Structure formats: structure tokens, C-alpha cells
Amino acid sequence: MVRGPYKNGVERRKKIVAAAAELFGQYGYHGASLQAIADLVGTTKATLVSYFGSKEGLLIAVLDYWRRESSPETAVYHGLDFFRSHIALMHYHLTRRGLIELFLTMSVESSREDHPARPSILERQETTFRGMVTNLRHAVAAGEIPPMPEEQMERDARLLIAVMDGIELQWILDPRVDLEGLVCAHVDDAISRWSGTPIDEVRTETAEWLARHRIPPATGSTSATVTR
């Protein structure tokens, strides 16, 4: 059992990273000072430096935290299920607004080539893009959808990423936006188009998939309701 000073240090580190994630998300990397982060945690700048070495070191720890927390379990699904898992991801994000704020803020700031978050943001974009293209290939190989040109796979992957990121931005600006429902509708439309399956059938299949994985159907979405 971990106890004593080591355990206290681990817990303090987690609190610092969570506070930094919150302030970086709200004010950006340059707008959030080490002093403000220290004040939020109830410690000193010297303590932050002792744990992370520098503000950039703290940002790296925050980005590691963001990668772990922002995309749970999508990688365990393949083919069309991979795309449906992103509806579950939006459901997960509904209770983690700060992670979305952090991602959107860091994405905008990372347009500067010298920004310390740029490598992580570019890696995230490329990983997400390649994951979608790979799973379209899986869907073709499994007979879930007919063959399609590689260019179309890449185009559709880019469009889906743009839609999800754009809807997340709208949701951050206006919480009344139905984040989960809109992403669900777009994924269903894409699956219907890829597979040639009527949209009503796709909606029912998606609702059943969400029910099997214990994810509530998207509130306000067009997916059919399934009795459990």
C-alpha cells in the first residue's frame, strides 16, 4: 500500500495538473501564470517548479493527462463500431467540459510553430485521422461497407473530425447545443451513406449498440429509443 510522503506527493501532483488544465483551458498557456495555478491549488510557484521543472514541463504533464482522459476506449472498437464509439465519447465529454476547453484553446494557440503544445496537438490530429481511415478499411474488409477509394476515406475522416471539433466548439459557447445528439446524427448519416443502409435502420442499430454498451441514447438525437 502506498502511503506517507510519496502518496501525498502523488496526490499533490494530480491536483496541480488538474488546476493547470483548468486555467490553461480558460486563459491559454501564456495567459495562465504559474502563480495563478499555485494560488488555485493553495501552494507556491516554487512547489510547482520542484514538481515539473518549468511551466512548459507542467504543460507537458497537462497534455499527458488530457490524452489519457479525453479519449477512453475508442481504440478497442473496429470498423463501424469505432465510429459509433465516438458518440459514447461525446457522452463522456458532457461531464468533462474543462477537457474540451483545454483542447480547443491549445489547438488555436498551437497554430504558432513555437508553441510547446504544438507537437502534442499535431500528434492527436494525426492519430485521430489515421484511426478513422484505418477503421474505414476495417469496415470494408469486414463487409460492413462496399469498397471506397482511399481519397474518399481520407476526405470523410477529415470531415468527421471537423464536424466533431466544430460541434464541441459550439457546445462550449452555448451549452444548449446538443453535442451528443448532433454527433450521433452525423455518424448515423455517414454510416448510412457508406453502407447504403436506410437511415432508419442505421439509427436503430446505433441505439441498440449504445444500449449494449450501457450508453444512454443521445438526448434529443434522432436515434431510435431501445427498451432495455
GROMACS .gro file of N, CA and C in nm, residues 58-59 93 164 170 196 219:
model
   21
   58LEU      N    1   0.511   2.159  -1.690
   58LEU     CA    2   0.374   2.144  -1.639
   58LEU      C    3   0.276   2.126  -1.754
   59LEU      N    4   0.293   2.202  -1.862
   59LEU     CA    5   0.204   2.187  -1.978
   59LEU      C    6   0.214   2.046  -2.035
   93HIS      N    7  -1.774   1.332  -2.268
   93HIS     CA    8  -1.727   1.471  -2.263
   93HIS      C    9  -1.828   1.565  -2.199
  164MET      N   10  -1.692   1.702  -3.549
  164MET     CA   11  -1.688   1.680  -3.404
  164MET      C   12  -1.624   1.799  -3.332
  170GLN      N   13  -1.913   2.478  -3.061
  170GLN     CA   14  -2.046   2.537  -3.044
  170GLN      C   15  -2.103   2.507  -2.906
  196GLY      N   16  -2.495   0.215  -4.752
  196GLY     CA   17  -2.614   0.204  -4.834
  196GLY      C   18  -2.735   0.154  -4.757
  219THR      N   19  -2.954   1.231  -2.603
  219THR     CA   20  -3.070   1.314  -2.573
  219THR      C   21  -3.099   1.406  -2.690
   0.00000   0.00000   0.00000
